[in-house]
Short mmCIF file of C-alpha atoms in Angstrom, two decimals:
data_model
loop_
_atom_site.label_atom_id
_atom_site.label_comp_id
_atom_site.label_asym_id
_atom_site.label_seq_id
_atom_site.Cartn_x
_atom_site.Cartn_y
_atom_site.Cartn_z
CA UNK R 22 41.41 8.49 -6.05
CA UNK R 23 38.92 5.80 -7.06
CA UNK R 24 35.83 6.47 -9.16
CA UNK R 25 33.51 6.24 -6.13
CA UNK R 26 35.74 8.53 -4.08
CA UNK R 27 35.71 11.04 -6.94
CA UNK R 28 31.92 10.90 -7.16
CA UNK R 29 31.63 11.23 -3.38
CA UNK R 30 33.89 14.29 -3.36
CA UNK R 31 31.80 16.02 -6.05
CA UNK R 32 28.51 15.24 -4.34
CA UNK R 33 29.65 16.32 -0.87
CA UNK R 34 28.79 19.93 -1.56
CA UNK R 35 26.79 22.14 0.85
CA UNK R 36 25.42 24.06 -2.12
CA UNK R 37 23.47 21.02 -3.36
CA UNK R 38 19.81 21.32 -2.22
CA UNK R 39 19.40 17.73 -1.08
CA UNK R 40 16.03 18.34 0.55
CA UNK R 41 14.60 19.82 -2.63
CA UNK R 42 16.06 17.02 -4.76
CA UNK R 43 14.55 14.24 -2.62
CA UNK R 44 11.22 16.05 -2.41
CA UNK R 45 11.23 16.49 -6.19
CA UNK R 46 12.05 12.82 -6.79
CA UNK R 47 9.24 11.77 -4.45
CA UNK R 48 6.72 13.98 -6.24
CA UNK R 49 7.93 12.76 -9.66
CA UNK R 50 7.58 9.11 -8.62
CA UNK R 51 4.06 9.73 -7.32
CA UNK R 52 3.14 11.54 -10.54
CA UNK R 53 4.51 8.71 -12.69
CA UNK R 54 2.75 5.95 -10.76
CA UNK R 55 -0.49 7.95 -10.64
CA UNK R 56 -0.28 8.41 -14.41
CA UNK R 57 0.03 4.63 -14.83
CA UNK R 58 -2.99 4.16 -12.55
CA UNK R 59 -4.92 6.73 -14.61
CA UNK R 60 -4.11 4.77 -17.78
CA UNK R 61 -5.31 1.60 -16.09
CA UNK R 62 -8.47 3.30 -14.82
CA UNK R 63 -9.39 4.30 -18.38
CA UNK R 64 -8.88 0.74 -19.60
CA UNK R 65 -11.14 -0.53 -16.81
CA UNK R 66 -14.01 1.38 -18.39
CA UNK R 67 -13.84 -0.85 -21.48
CA UNK R 68 -17.12 -2.65 -22.08
CA UNK R 69 -15.59 -5.55 -24.02
CA UNK R 70 -13.67 -8.54 -22.76
CA UNK R 71 -10.46 -9.77 -24.42
CA UNK R 72 -11.55 -12.15 -27.19
CA UNK R 73 -10.10 -15.26 -25.52
CA UNK R 74 -12.33 -14.61 -22.47
CA UNK R 75 -15.59 -13.84 -24.25
CA UNK R 76 -16.92 -17.39 -23.83
CA UNK R 77 -15.46 -17.82 -20.35
CA UNK R 78 -16.56 -14.87 -18.22
CA UNK R 79 -20.16 -13.85 -17.61
CA UNK R 80 -21.08 -10.20 -18.04
CA UNK R 81 -22.05 -10.00 -14.36
CA UNK R 82 -18.57 -11.18 -13.29
CA UNK R 83 -16.91 -8.84 -15.80
CA UNK R 84 -18.79 -5.80 -14.50
CA UNK R 85 -18.10 -6.69 -10.86
CA UNK R 86 -14.42 -7.32 -11.58
CA UNK R 87 -14.06 -3.93 -13.29
CA UNK R 88 -15.79 -2.20 -10.37
CA UNK R 89 -13.48 -3.96 -7.88
CA UNK R 90 -10.38 -3.00 -9.86
CA UNK R 91 -11.50 0.63 -10.15
CA UNK R 92 -12.12 0.76 -6.39
CA UNK R 93 -8.61 -0.60 -5.73
CA UNK R 94 -7.13 1.92 -8.17
CA UNK R 95 -8.84 4.85 -6.41
CA UNK R 96 -7.72 3.54 -3.04
CA UNK R 97 -4.11 3.17 -4.21
CA UNK R 98 -4.00 6.79 -5.42
CA UNK R 99 -5.37 8.11 -2.12
CA UNK R 100 -3.02 5.88 -0.11
CA UNK R 101 -0.01 6.90 -2.21
CA UNK R 102 -0.96 10.57 -1.91
CA UNK R 103 -1.07 10.23 1.87
CA UNK R 104 2.35 8.55 1.78
CA UNK R 105 3.72 11.41 -0.32
CA UNK R 106 2.23 13.97 2.08
CA UNK R 107 3.91 12.19 4.99
CA UNK R 108 7.28 12.24 3.25
CA UNK R 109 7.03 15.92 2.33
CA UNK R 110 6.05 16.82 5.89
CA UNK R 111 8.94 14.76 7.25
CA UNK R 112 11.28 16.81 5.05
CA UNK R 113 9.64 20.19 5.67
CA UNK R 114 9.30 19.81 9.45
CA UNK R 115 12.69 18.12 10.00
CA UNK R 116 10.93 15.10 11.45
CA UNK R 117 13.90 12.75 11.04
CA UNK R 118 16.16 14.56 13.54
CA UNK R 119 13.14 15.17 15.80
CA UNK R 120 12.37 11.45 15.89
CA UNK R 121 16.06 10.69 16.37
CA UNK R 122 16.25 12.99 19.40
CA UNK R 123 12.97 11.58 20.70
CA UNK R 124 14.58 8.15 20.55
CA UNK R 125 17.50 9.44 22.64
CA UNK R 126 15.14 10.79 25.29
CA UNK R 127 13.08 7.60 25.23
CA UNK R 128 16.18 5.46 25.67
CA UNK R 129 17.23 7.62 28.64
CA UNK R 130 13.87 6.90 30.26
CA UNK R 131 13.93 3.18 29.53
CA UNK R 132 17.58 2.25 30.01
CA UNK R 133 19.17 2.25 33.47
CA UNK R 134 22.29 4.12 32.33
CA UNK R 135 21.93 7.83 31.58
CA UNK R 136 23.92 9.30 28.74
CA UNK R 137 24.09 12.39 26.53
CA UNK R 138 25.16 10.60 23.38
CA UNK R 139 25.09 7.01 22.18
CA UNK R 140 26.59 5.15 19.26
CA UNK R 141 24.81 5.66 15.96
CA UNK R 142 24.11 1.90 15.81
CA UNK R 143 22.20 1.88 19.09
CA UNK R 144 20.49 5.16 18.31
CA UNK R 145 19.49 3.95 14.85
CA UNK R 146 17.62 1.07 16.48
CA UNK R 147 15.74 3.46 18.77
CA UNK R 148 14.98 5.76 15.86
CA UNK R 149 13.67 2.92 13.69
CA UNK R 150 11.59 1.59 16.57
CA UNK R 151 9.89 4.96 17.03
CA UNK R 152 9.51 5.48 13.26
CA UNK R 153 8.05 2.00 12.59
CA UNK R 154 5.54 2.31 15.43
CA UNK R 155 4.46 5.75 14.22
CA UNK R 156 4.20 4.53 10.61
CA UNK R 157 2.02 1.58 11.66
CA UNK R 158 -0.25 3.92 13.63
CA UNK R 159 -0.63 6.32 10.69
CA UNK R 160 -1.33 3.48 8.24
CA UNK R 161 -3.99 1.80 10.38
CA UNK R 162 -6.93 3.85 9.00
CA UNK R 163 -5.99 2.81 5.47
CA UNK R 164 -5.57 -0.82 6.50
CA UNK R 165 -8.97 -0.69 8.21
CA UNK R 166 -10.62 0.81 5.13
CA UNK R 167 -8.99 -1.72 2.82
CA UNK R 168 -10.20 -4.73 4.80
CA UNK R 169 -13.49 -3.61 6.29
CA UNK R 170 -14.80 -1.34 3.55
CA UNK R 171 -13.22 -2.12 0.18
CA UNK R 172 -12.69 -5.90 0.52
CA UNK R 173 -15.89 -6.23 2.54
CA UNK R 174 -17.91 -4.53 -0.19
CA UNK R 175 -16.87 -7.12 -2.76
CA UNK R 176 -17.25 -10.10 -0.44
CA UNK R 177 -13.60 -10.96 0.14
CA UNK R 178 -12.92 -9.86 3.71
CA UNK R 179 -13.17 -12.56 6.36
CA UNK R 180 -11.15 -10.72 9.00
CA UNK R 181 -12.74 -9.80 12.30
CA UNK R 182 -11.70 -6.54 13.92
CA UNK R 183 -10.17 -8.51 16.78
CA UNK R 184 -8.05 -10.60 14.42
CA UNK R 185 -7.02 -7.45 12.53
CA UNK R 186 -5.75 -5.85 15.74
CA UNK R 187 -3.97 -9.07 16.77
CA UNK R 188 -2.29 -9.33 13.35
CA UNK R 189 -1.12 -5.71 13.62
CA UNK R 190 0.32 -6.26 17.09
CA UNK R 191 2.00 -9.50 16.03
CA UNK R 192 3.55 -7.69 13.09
CA UNK R 193 4.96 -4.98 15.35
CA UNK R 194 6.36 -7.50 17.82
CA UNK R 195 8.04 -9.50 15.05
CA UNK R 196 9.39 -6.28 13.54
CA UNK R 197 11.15 -5.50 16.81
CA UNK R 198 12.12 -9.01 17.90
CA UNK R 199 13.49 -10.12 14.52
CA UNK R 200 14.16 -6.83 12.79
CA UNK R 201 16.14 -5.36 15.70
CA UNK R 202 18.92 -7.99 15.75
CA UNK R 203 19.11 -8.07 11.95
CA UNK R 204 19.45 -4.29 11.75
CA UNK R 205 22.03 -4.38 14.53
CA UNK R 206 24.13 -6.84 12.51
CA UNK R 207 23.60 -4.77 9.35
CA UNK R 208 24.78 -1.56 11.02
CA UNK R 209 27.67 -3.18 12.90
CA UNK R 210 29.17 -4.24 9.56
CA UNK R 211 29.37 -0.59 8.52
CA UNK R 212 30.82 0.34 11.88
CA UNK R 213 33.57 -2.30 11.72
CA UNK R 214 34.27 -2.15 7.96
CA UNK R 215 33.52 1.49 7.22
CA UNK R 216 35.56 1.65 3.98
CA UNK R 217 35.35 -1.93 2.64
CA UNK R 218 31.92 -3.12 3.72
CA UNK R 219 30.64 -4.16 0.28
CA UNK R 220 31.40 -7.90 0.29
CA UNK R 221 30.58 -8.28 3.98
CA UNK R 222 27.18 -6.62 3.62
CA UNK R 223 26.34 -8.66 0.50
CA UNK R 224 27.27 -11.85 2.34
CA UNK R 225 25.18 -10.83 5.35
CA UNK R 226 22.12 -10.10 3.22
CA UNK R 227 22.56 -13.39 1.33
CA UNK R 228 22.62 -15.35 4.60
CA UNK R 229 19.55 -13.48 5.87
CA UNK R 230 17.74 -14.21 2.60
CA UNK R 231 18.52 -17.94 2.82
CA UNK R 232 17.45 -18.07 6.46
CA UNK R 233 14.21 -16.26 5.59
CA UNK R 234 13.38 -18.75 2.82
CA UNK R 235 14.13 -21.62 5.19
CA UNK R 236 12.68 -20.44 8.50
CA UNK R 237 9.81 -18.05 7.75
CA UNK R 238 7.44 -20.73 6.33
CA UNK R 239 8.17 -23.03 9.29
CA UNK R 240 8.22 -20.63 12.25
CA UNK R 241 6.76 -17.24 11.27
CA UNK R 242 3.82 -17.93 8.96
CA UNK R 243 2.21 -20.40 11.44
CA UNK R 244 1.95 -17.49 13.88
CA UNK R 245 -0.70 -16.00 11.58
CA UNK R 246 -2.33 -19.03 9.95
CA UNK R 247 -2.99 -22.67 10.72
CA UNK R 248 -1.24 -25.16 8.43
CA UNK R 249 -2.92 -28.57 8.38
CA UNK R 250 -1.47 -31.62 6.57
CA UNK R 251 -3.56 -32.51 3.53
CA UNK R 252 -5.75 -35.50 4.26
CA UNK R 253 -5.31 -38.76 2.39
CA UNK R 254 -7.43 -38.94 -0.72
CA UNK R 255 -7.51 -38.40 -4.47
CA UNK R 256 -5.97 -34.92 -4.31
CA UNK R 257 -3.02 -35.96 -2.15
CA UNK R 258 -2.37 -39.03 -4.28
CA UNK R 259 -2.55 -36.99 -7.50
CA UNK R 260 -0.04 -34.44 -6.19
CA UNK R 261 2.33 -37.10 -4.83
CA UNK R 262 2.19 -39.08 -8.07
CA UNK R 263 2.97 -35.95 -10.09
CA UNK R 264 5.89 -35.00 -7.82
CA UNK R 265 7.28 -38.53 -7.89
CA UNK R 266 7.09 -38.79 -11.67
CA UNK R 267 8.98 -35.49 -12.09
CA UNK R 268 11.57 -36.04 -9.36
CA UNK R 269 10.21 -33.10 -7.38
CA UNK R 270 11.58 -33.37 -3.80
CA UNK R 271 8.22 -33.14 -2.04
CA UNK R 272 8.28 -33.22 1.75
CA UNK R 273 4.80 -32.32 2.98
CA UNK R 274 1.52 -30.92 1.66
CA UNK R 275 -0.37 -28.43 3.80
CA UNK R 276 -3.74 -26.71 3.62
CA UNK R 277 -3.66 -23.18 5.07
CA UNK R 278 -6.76 -21.56 6.54
CA UNK R 279 -6.58 -18.48 4.31
CA UNK R 280 -10.37 -18.24 4.44
CA UNK R 281 -10.28 -16.80 7.96
CA UNK R 282 -8.88 -13.59 6.50
CA UNK R 283 -9.96 -13.57 2.85
CA UNK R 284 -11.83 -15.61 0.26
CA UNK R 285 -9.00 -15.14 -2.26
CA UNK R 286 -7.30 -18.37 -3.41
CA UNK R 287 -3.70 -19.35 -4.07
CA UNK R 288 -1.14 -22.17 -3.98
CA UNK R 289 2.65 -22.16 -3.63
CA UNK R 290 5.63 -24.19 -2.47
CA UNK R 291 8.47 -23.27 -0.15
CA UNK R 292 12.06 -24.43 0.19
CA UNK R 293 15.53 -23.72 -1.15
CA UNK R 294 16.39 -24.82 -4.71
CA UNK R 295 18.30 -27.95 -3.60
CA UNK R 296 16.23 -28.98 -0.58
CA UNK R 297 12.89 -30.71 -0.04
CA UNK R 298 9.78 -28.65 -0.66
CA UNK R 299 6.53 -27.98 1.14
CA UNK R 300 3.43 -27.42 -0.95
CA UNK R 301 0.81 -25.09 0.52
CA UNK R 302 -2.78 -24.97 -0.75
CA UNK R 303 -5.30 -22.37 0.36
CA UNK R 304 -8.42 -23.98 1.80
CA UNK R 305 -10.52 -21.89 -0.57
CA UNK R 306 -8.65 -23.40 -3.54
CA UNK R 307 -9.20 -26.95 -2.24
CA UNK R 308 -12.91 -26.29 -1.70
CA UNK R 309 -13.59 -24.65 -5.06
CA UNK R 310 -11.35 -26.48 -7.55
CA UNK R 311 -11.21 -30.00 -8.93
CA UNK R 312 -8.37 -32.45 -8.29
CA UNK R 313 -7.22 -32.09 -11.89
CA UNK R 314 -7.19 -28.29 -11.74
CA UNK R 315 -5.19 -28.18 -8.50
CA UNK R 316 -2.74 -30.73 -9.88
CA UNK R 317 -2.33 -28.60 -13.00
CA UNK R 318 -1.58 -25.53 -10.85
CA UNK R 319 1.10 -27.51 -9.02
CA UNK R 320 2.51 -28.71 -12.34
CA UNK R 321 3.00 -25.02 -13.10
CA UNK R 322 4.70 -24.52 -9.70
CA UNK R 323 6.95 -27.51 -10.31
CA UNK R 324 7.83 -25.87 -13.62
CA UNK R 325 9.35 -23.00 -11.62
CA UNK R 326 11.52 -25.50 -9.76
CA UNK R 327 12.43 -27.42 -12.91
CA UNK R 328 13.52 -24.23 -14.67
CA UNK R 329 15.56 -23.03 -11.64
CA UNK R 330 13.53 -19.84 -11.36
CA UNK R 331 13.98 -19.59 -7.58
CA UNK R 332 17.75 -19.92 -7.91
CA UNK R 333 17.73 -17.39 -10.74
CA UNK R 334 15.82 -14.87 -8.65
CA UNK R 335 18.15 -15.40 -5.67
CA UNK R 336 21.17 -14.73 -7.87
CA UNK R 337 19.49 -11.72 -9.48
CA UNK R 338 18.73 -10.41 -6.00
CA UNK R 339 22.41 -10.71 -5.11
CA UNK R 340 23.46 -8.82 -8.24
CA UNK R 341 20.92 -6.13 -7.37
CA UNK R 342 22.24 -5.98 -3.79
CA UNK R 343 25.83 -5.68 -4.99
CA UNK R 344 24.93 -2.88 -7.41
CA UNK R 345 22.86 -1.11 -4.74
CA UNK R 346 25.61 -1.06 -2.12
CA UNK R 347 28.28 -0.25 -4.69
CA UNK R 348 26.36 2.95 -5.39
CA UNK R 349 25.78 3.48 -1.69
CA UNK R 350 29.52 3.39 -1.07
CA UNK R 351 29.79 6.50 -3.25
CA UNK R 352 27.42 8.59 -1.15
CA UNK R 353 27.16 7.21 2.38
CA UNK R 354 29.96 9.46 3.71
CA UNK R 355 28.42 12.53 2.12
CA UNK R 356 28.34 14.98 5.03
CA UNK R 357 26.39 17.60 3.08
CA UNK R 358 23.55 15.09 2.63
CA UNK R 359 23.38 14.38 6.37
CA UNK R 360 23.75 18.05 7.27
CA UNK R 361 20.87 19.03 4.97
CA UNK R 362 18.58 16.86 7.05
CA UNK R 363 19.90 18.06 10.41
CA UNK R 364 22.50 15.39 11.21
CA UNK R 365 26.03 16.50 12.17
CA UNK R 366 29.15 14.65 13.25
CA UNK R 367 30.44 15.51 16.71
CA UNK R 368 29.22 15.92 20.27
CA UNK R 369 27.01 18.95 21.10
CA UNK R 370 27.43 21.30 24.01
CA UNK R 371 25.60 20.32 27.18
CA UNK R 372 21.87 20.86 26.89
CA UNK R 373 21.91 21.49 23.14
CA UNK R 374 20.37 18.12 22.33
CA UNK R 375 17.23 18.97 24.27
CA UNK R 376 16.93 22.45 22.75
CA UNK R 377 17.52 21.78 19.07
CA UNK R 378 16.06 19.62 16.34
CA UNK R 379 19.59 19.02 15.07
CA UNK R 380 21.34 15.71 15.76
CA UNK R 381 24.97 15.39 16.77
CA UNK R 382 26.44 11.89 16.56
CA UNK R 383 29.94 10.57 17.28
CA UNK R 384 29.93 8.77 13.93
CA UNK R 385 27.86 8.62 10.76
CA UNK R 386 24.18 7.66 11.22
CA UNK R 387 24.34 5.02 8.47
CA UNK R 388 20.66 4.11 8.74
CA UNK R 389 19.69 7.70 7.96
CA UNK R 390 22.12 7.73 5.06
CA UNK R 391 20.65 4.52 3.66
CA UNK R 392 17.09 5.84 3.89
CA UNK R 393 18.06 9.04 2.09
CA UNK R 394 20.02 7.04 -0.48
CA UNK R 395 16.91 4.93 -1.20
CA UNK R 396 14.95 8.12 -1.82
CA UNK R 397 17.63 9.35 -4.24
CA UNK R 398 17.70 5.97 -5.98
CA UNK R 399 13.95 5.88 -6.66
CA UNK R 400 14.22 6.68 -10.42
CA UNK R 401 16.65 3.79 -10.94
CA UNK R 402 14.47 1.48 -8.86
CA UNK R 403 11.48 2.37 -11.04
CA UNK R 404 13.42 1.21 -14.10
CA UNK R 405 14.47 -1.91 -12.18
CA UNK R 406 10.83 -2.65 -11.40
CA UNK R 407 10.06 -2.83 -15.12
CA UNK R 408 12.97 -5.24 -15.58
CA UNK R 409 12.07 -7.44 -12.59
CA UNK R 410 8.43 -7.61 -13.68
CA UNK R 411 9.57 -8.61 -17.18
CA UNK R 412 11.76 -11.41 -15.83
CA UNK R 413 9.03 -12.63 -13.48
CA UNK R 414 6.48 -12.68 -16.31
CA UNK R 415 8.91 -14.63 -18.50
CA UNK R 416 9.23 -17.18 -15.70
CA UNK R 417 5.45 -17.53 -15.54
CA UNK R 418 5.24 -18.20 -19.27
CA UNK R 419 7.96 -20.85 -18.95
CA UNK R 420 6.19 -22.53 -16.03
CA UNK R 421 2.92 -22.53 -17.99
CA UNK R 422 4.72 -24.05 -20.97
CA UNK R 423 6.13 -26.75 -18.70
CA UNK R 424 2.64 -27.66 -17.46
CA UNK R 425 1.39 -27.61 -21.06
CA UNK R 426 4.13 -30.05 -22.09
CA UNK R 427 2.89 -32.41 -19.37
CA UNK R 428 -0.59 -32.34 -20.92
CA UNK R 429 -2.27 -30.00 -18.44
CA UNK R 430 -3.30 -27.27 -20.90
CA UNK R 431 -7.06 -27.56 -20.42
CA UNK R 432 -6.97 -28.16 -16.66
CA UNK R 433 -4.47 -25.34 -16.05
CA UNK R 434 -6.53 -22.97 -18.20
CA UNK R 435 -9.70 -23.90 -16.31
CA UNK R 436 -7.90 -23.39 -13.00
CA UNK R 437 -6.63 -19.97 -14.07
CA UNK R 438 -10.07 -18.95 -15.31
CA UNK R 439 -11.75 -20.09 -12.10
CA UNK R 440 -9.16 -18.26 -10.00
CA UNK R 441 -9.76 -15.15 -12.10
CA UNK R 442 -13.48 -15.39 -11.45
CA UNK R 443 -13.25 -16.18 -7.74
CA UNK R 444 -10.66 -13.43 -7.11
CA UNK R 445 -12.39 -10.91 -9.42
CA UNK R 446 -8.99 -10.28 -10.99
CA UNK R 447 -8.66 -7.56 -13.60
CA UNK R 448 -9.77 -8.62 -17.08
CA UNK R 449 -8.52 -5.64 -19.14
CA UNK R 450 -5.08 -4.25 -18.35
CA UNK R 451 -3.14 -1.30 -19.73
CA UNK R 452 0.22 -2.59 -21.08
CA UNK R 453 2.31 0.09 -19.29
CA UNK R 454 0.54 -0.47 -15.99
CA UNK R 455 0.91 -4.22 -16.37
CA UNK R 456 4.60 -3.98 -17.27
CA UNK R 457 5.28 -1.97 -14.10
CA UNK R 458 2.99 -3.58 -11.52
CA UNK R 459 2.25 -7.13 -12.67
CA UNK R 460 4.64 -9.95 -11.83
CA UNK R 461 2.36 -12.33 -13.78
CA UNK R 462 1.01 -12.02 -17.32
CA UNK R 463 -2.68 -11.28 -17.59
CA UNK R 464 -5.12 -14.17 -17.89
CA UNK R 465 -5.75 -13.39 -21.57
CA UNK R 466 -2.00 -13.41 -22.28
CA UNK R 467 -1.52 -16.72 -20.49
CA UNK R 468 -4.44 -18.41 -22.22
CA UNK R 469 -3.22 -17.25 -25.62
CA UNK R 470 0.29 -18.51 -24.85
CA UNK R 471 -1.16 -21.88 -23.79
CA UNK R 472 -3.11 -22.09 -27.04
CA UNK R 473 -6.27 -22.60 -25.03
CA UNK R 474 -9.50 -23.32 -26.90
CA UNK R 475 -12.72 -22.68 -24.97
CA UNK R 476 -15.01 -25.64 -24.37
CA UNK R 477 -17.71 -24.12 -22.22
CA UNK R 478 -18.81 -20.87 -20.65
CA UNK R 479 -17.79 -20.45 -17.02
CA UNK R 480 -20.61 -20.42 -14.51
#
C-alpha cells in the first residue's frame, strides 16, 4: 500500500466529523484574516508618514488615503463575514446536496431526455452553474456598495449602473461559455484516469494556463474595455527606443480606457516569456504622467521580463499544482467525506431523489470532493500565500533595481509617488498584513531600496 493509499484509508472514517472540521477551519481562517485587518486598521490611525515620504505627500492626501484604506478595511471585514456566514449556512442546511438535486431537476426541465440519474461529470456542470449564478446574485449588493458607495465617495468610481449590470452579465456568460468546457475536460480526466490522474491533470492545467496568457488579452479583455493603439509621438518613440535598446520583443502598444470604470492608474505587458509582448497603458496614466515617468515604469516591467519572473511564476504555479493534486489524490476517494455532506455512491430507489436532500451518484462527484478538499487545505494555502507574496515582492525589488541600473531612479520614484497619490494607496502598512496581502512592497520600502532622495514636495 502506497503512502497516499495509507493516508486515504485512515481518513476514510465515518467517525471523523468532517462538517465540524471544515466549519472550524473556515472560522479560524476568518479570525486570522480579521486579526490581520485589525492590525492594519490600527496602523492606519498613525498620524505620521514614513520618513521617506514626509517631503513627498501632502497632509491632505495622507489623511484622505488613510480614510480610504480604513473604509476598505471595514468593507473587507463585513464582506468576509458575509462569506463565512454563507459557508456555515451551506454546511448547516445541507445546501450542497440541495443545489445538486436542484440541478438534476433543472436539467430534466431543460434537456429533452428525461432521466433519474446522470453522470457526475454532467451533474457537476449543472451544480456549478446553479451555484455560480446564486453566488453572483448574493454578491451583487456588496459589488454595488463597493463601486457606487465606497469608490464613489473617494472619487474613483466611473462606472454607470448600466455598465455595472452589463459587466456582471458578461461575466456570467463567459463563466458558462468558457468555464463549462474547461470544467468538463477537467472532470473527464478524473473519470478516465481515476487512479493515475496526476500527470494528466497537471498537463491539462498547464495548457489552460498558457492559453489564458495568450488568448485572454486578445479576445476576452476587449469585451470589457477598448484597446486603442498608442498614437505616434514622444511617448511611443521613447517606449520603442527603450524596448529596442534592451532587446525587448515589443509587438504593439495599447491605451486602455480604464477611466470608464475607475480613475485608478496602471500599466502592464502581456505575452508568454519567449513570444512578442503587448504593452498596455491605462488612459489615466497617459494623461497624468510625463513621458519619462511612463518610460521608467515600463523599464521596471521590462525588468520582470529580463529576470524571467513570468517564467518563474509559471513554473512555481506548476509545482503548486502538482503538490495540490498529489494531496488531493490522498483524499478524493474518501467516502466518509462525501457521506458527511450528503453524497452517496449508488442509485436511489424510485422517487427518493425528489424526497430527500441526499444525493446518490453512480460514481464519485469529484467536483464536490475538490471543493471540500480546498476547504480542508485552507491552513496550508494561508502559509503558501505568505510565501507567494514574499516571492512576488522579491521580483518587484529586482525589477526596480533593473530600472535603477538603467538610470531611471528619479523618474521611477516620481512615477511611483504620483501613482500612490492618484490611487490614494496606503501609506502606513502593518508588516504582517503586508506580508500576507501585498504582492508589491510598500512605496516607502521601494523608495528606500531605490536610494531615492527627495527633490521636491508632491503637489
